[in-house]
Amino acid sequence: MSSPASSLIDAVREILVRTLPGGAAPADDAPLRELGLSSLRMVRVVVALREELGCELPDDLLRPETFHSVRTLVSAVHSAGRG
């Protein structure tokens, strides 16, 4: 049985797999920008988080640092009240 934290990580990683070019699952601390996360892809991630996880990131979290890695994105989603 997986923990809620690992389920959240898996869900965020799955969104990124569908969004990043190449379709490979990024490591927790891999720089997403280096893996092809552009500003347009960030918008796609935000929309997917809202639609699939019910997570609305507040404006103060919509910054490049939030989208640095799986770990930073999961932390933002958790702090926004999902997870």
PDB file of C-alpha atoms in Angstrom:
ATOM      1  CA  MET A   1       0.000   0.000   0.000  1.00  0.00           C
ATOM      2  CA  SER A   2       1.403   3.384  -0.966  1.00  0.00           C
ATOM      3  CA  SER A   3       1.397   6.390   1.318  1.00  0.00           C
ATOM      4  CA  PRO A   4      -0.454   9.591   0.407  1.00  0.00           C
ATOM      5  CA  ALA A   5       2.918  11.299  -0.123  1.00  0.00           C
ATOM      6  CA  SER A   6       4.134   8.659  -2.568  1.00  0.00           C
ATOM      7  CA  SER A   7       0.772   8.756  -4.358  1.00  0.00           C
ATOM      8  CA  LEU A   8       1.120  12.527  -4.772  1.00  0.00           C
ATOM      9  CA  ILE A   9       4.676  12.147  -6.067  1.00  0.00           C
ATOM     10  CA  ASP A  10       3.503   9.484  -8.518  1.00  0.00           C
ATOM     11  CA  ALA A  11       0.609  11.661  -9.704  1.00  0.00           C
ATOM     12  CA  VAL A  12       2.837  14.708 -10.269  1.00  0.00           C
ATOM     13  CA  ARG A  13       5.462  12.567 -11.983  1.00  0.00           C
ATOM     14  CA  GLU A  14       2.788  11.108 -14.306  1.00  0.00           C
ATOM     15  CA  ILE A  15       1.666  14.608 -15.301  1.00  0.00           C
ATOM     16  CA  LEU A  16       5.279  15.498 -16.058  1.00  0.00           C
ATOM     17  CA  VAL A  17       5.800  12.309 -18.093  1.00  0.00           C
ATOM     18  CA  ARG A  18       2.913  13.368 -20.321  1.00  0.00           C
ATOM     19  CA  THR A  19       4.106  16.973 -20.503  1.00  0.00           C
ATOM     20  CA  LEU A  20       7.875  16.736 -20.964  1.00  0.00           C
ATOM     21  CA  PRO A  21       9.377  15.764 -24.301  1.00  0.00           C
ATOM     22  CA  GLY A  22      10.648  12.211 -24.396  1.00  0.00           C
ATOM     23  CA  GLY A  23       8.067  10.801 -22.008  1.00  0.00           C
ATOM     24  CA  ALA A  24      10.557   9.565 -19.409  1.00  0.00           C
ATOM     25  CA  ALA A  25       9.848   9.869 -15.690  1.00  0.00           C
ATOM     26  CA  PRO A  26      12.120  12.522 -14.183  1.00  0.00           C
ATOM     27  CA  ALA A  27      14.120  11.847 -11.034  1.00  0.00           C
ATOM     28  CA  ASP A  28      12.935  13.730  -7.942  1.00  0.00           C
ATOM     29  CA  ASP A  29      15.677  16.371  -8.101  1.00  0.00           C
ATOM     30  CA  ALA A  30      16.278  16.537 -11.868  1.00  0.00           C
ATOM     31  CA  PRO A  31      16.058  20.125 -13.175  1.00  0.00           C
ATOM     32  CA  LEU A  32      12.839  20.112 -15.194  1.00  0.00           C
ATOM     33  CA  ARG A  33      13.930  23.051 -17.351  1.00  0.00           C
ATOM     34  CA  GLU A  34      16.893  20.967 -18.557  1.00  0.00           C
ATOM     35  CA  LEU A  35      14.429  18.170 -19.404  1.00  0.00           C
ATOM     36  CA  GLY A  36      12.406  20.493 -21.644  1.00  0.00           C
ATOM     37  CA  LEU A  37       9.933  22.207 -19.315  1.00  0.00           C
ATOM     38  CA  SER A  38       9.143  25.453 -21.137  1.00  0.00           C
ATOM     39  CA  SER A  39       6.739  28.162 -20.000  1.00  0.00           C
ATOM     40  CA  LEU A  40       4.011  26.673 -22.216  1.00  0.00           C
ATOM     41  CA  ARG A  41       4.569  23.254 -20.672  1.00  0.00           C
ATOM     42  CA  MET A  42       4.401  24.835 -17.194  1.00  0.00           C
ATOM     43  CA  VAL A  43       0.924  26.104 -18.057  1.00  0.00           C
ATOM     44  CA  ARG A  44      -0.041  22.587 -19.141  1.00  0.00           C
ATOM     45  CA  VAL A  45       1.217  21.242 -15.810  1.00  0.00           C
ATOM     46  CA  VAL A  46      -0.800  23.844 -13.881  1.00  0.00           C
ATOM     47  CA  VAL A  47      -3.952  22.941 -15.821  1.00  0.00           C
ATOM     48  CA  ALA A  48      -3.381  19.212 -15.277  1.00  0.00           C
ATOM     49  CA  LEU A  49      -2.820  19.752 -11.545  1.00  0.00           C
ATOM     50  CA  ARG A  50      -6.131  21.589 -11.345  1.00  0.00           C
ATOM     51  CA  GLU A  51      -8.101  19.128 -13.466  1.00  0.00           C
ATOM     52  CA  GLU A  52      -6.612  15.870 -12.208  1.00  0.00           C
ATOM     53  CA  LEU A  53      -5.676  16.601  -8.611  1.00  0.00           C
ATOM     54  CA  GLY A  54      -8.035  19.452  -7.784  1.00  0.00           C
ATOM     55  CA  CYS A  55      -5.043  21.591  -6.865  1.00  0.00           C
ATOM     56  CA  GLU A  56      -5.136  25.295  -7.594  1.00  0.00           C
ATOM     57  CA  LEU A  57      -1.654  26.734  -7.125  1.00  0.00           C
ATOM     58  CA  PRO A  58      -1.860  30.247  -5.665  1.00  0.00           C
ATOM     59  CA  ASP A  59      -0.269  33.087  -7.609  1.00  0.00           C
ATOM     60  CA  ASP A  60       2.702  33.301  -5.238  1.00  0.00           C
ATOM     61  CA  LEU A  61       3.671  29.715  -6.219  1.00  0.00           C
ATOM     62  CA  LEU A  62       3.504  30.352  -9.968  1.00  0.00           C
ATOM     63  CA  ARG A  63       7.209  31.041 -10.316  1.00  0.00           C
ATOM     64  CA  PRO A  64      10.132  29.162 -11.869  1.00  0.00           C
ATOM     65  CA  GLU A  65      11.412  27.898  -8.505  1.00  0.00           C
ATOM     66  CA  THR A  66       8.189  25.943  -7.988  1.00  0.00           C
ATOM     67  CA  PHE A  67       8.786  24.081 -11.242  1.00  0.00           C
ATOM     68  CA  HIS A  68      12.481  23.365 -10.657  1.00  0.00           C
ATOM     69  CA  SER A  69      12.040  19.638  -9.958  1.00  0.00           C
ATOM     70  CA  VAL A  70       9.527  16.968  -9.051  1.00  0.00           C
ATOM     71  CA  ARG A  71      10.388  17.569  -5.401  1.00  0.00           C
ATOM     72  CA  THR A  72       9.743  21.350  -5.534  1.00  0.00           C
ATOM     73  CA  LEU A  73       6.516  20.882  -7.480  1.00  0.00           C
ATOM     74  CA  VAL A  74       5.211  18.240  -5.060  1.00  0.00           C
ATOM     75  CA  SER A  75       6.067  20.533  -2.158  1.00  0.00           C
ATOM     76  CA  ALA A  76       4.074  23.355  -3.781  1.00  0.00           C
ATOM     77  CA  VAL A  77       1.089  21.101  -4.435  1.00  0.00           C
ATOM     78  CA  HIS A  78       1.221  19.874  -0.839  1.00  0.00           C
ATOM     79  CA  SER A  79       1.402  23.419   0.547  1.00  0.00           C
ATOM     80  CA  ALA A  80      -1.521  24.443  -1.697  1.00  0.00           C
ATOM     81  CA  GLY A  81      -3.648  21.961   0.207  1.00  0.00           C
ATOM     82  CA  ARG A  82      -3.482  18.809  -1.922  1.00  0.00           C
ATOM     83  CA  GLY A  83      -1.710  15.799  -0.483  1.00  0.00           C
TER      84      GLY A  83
END
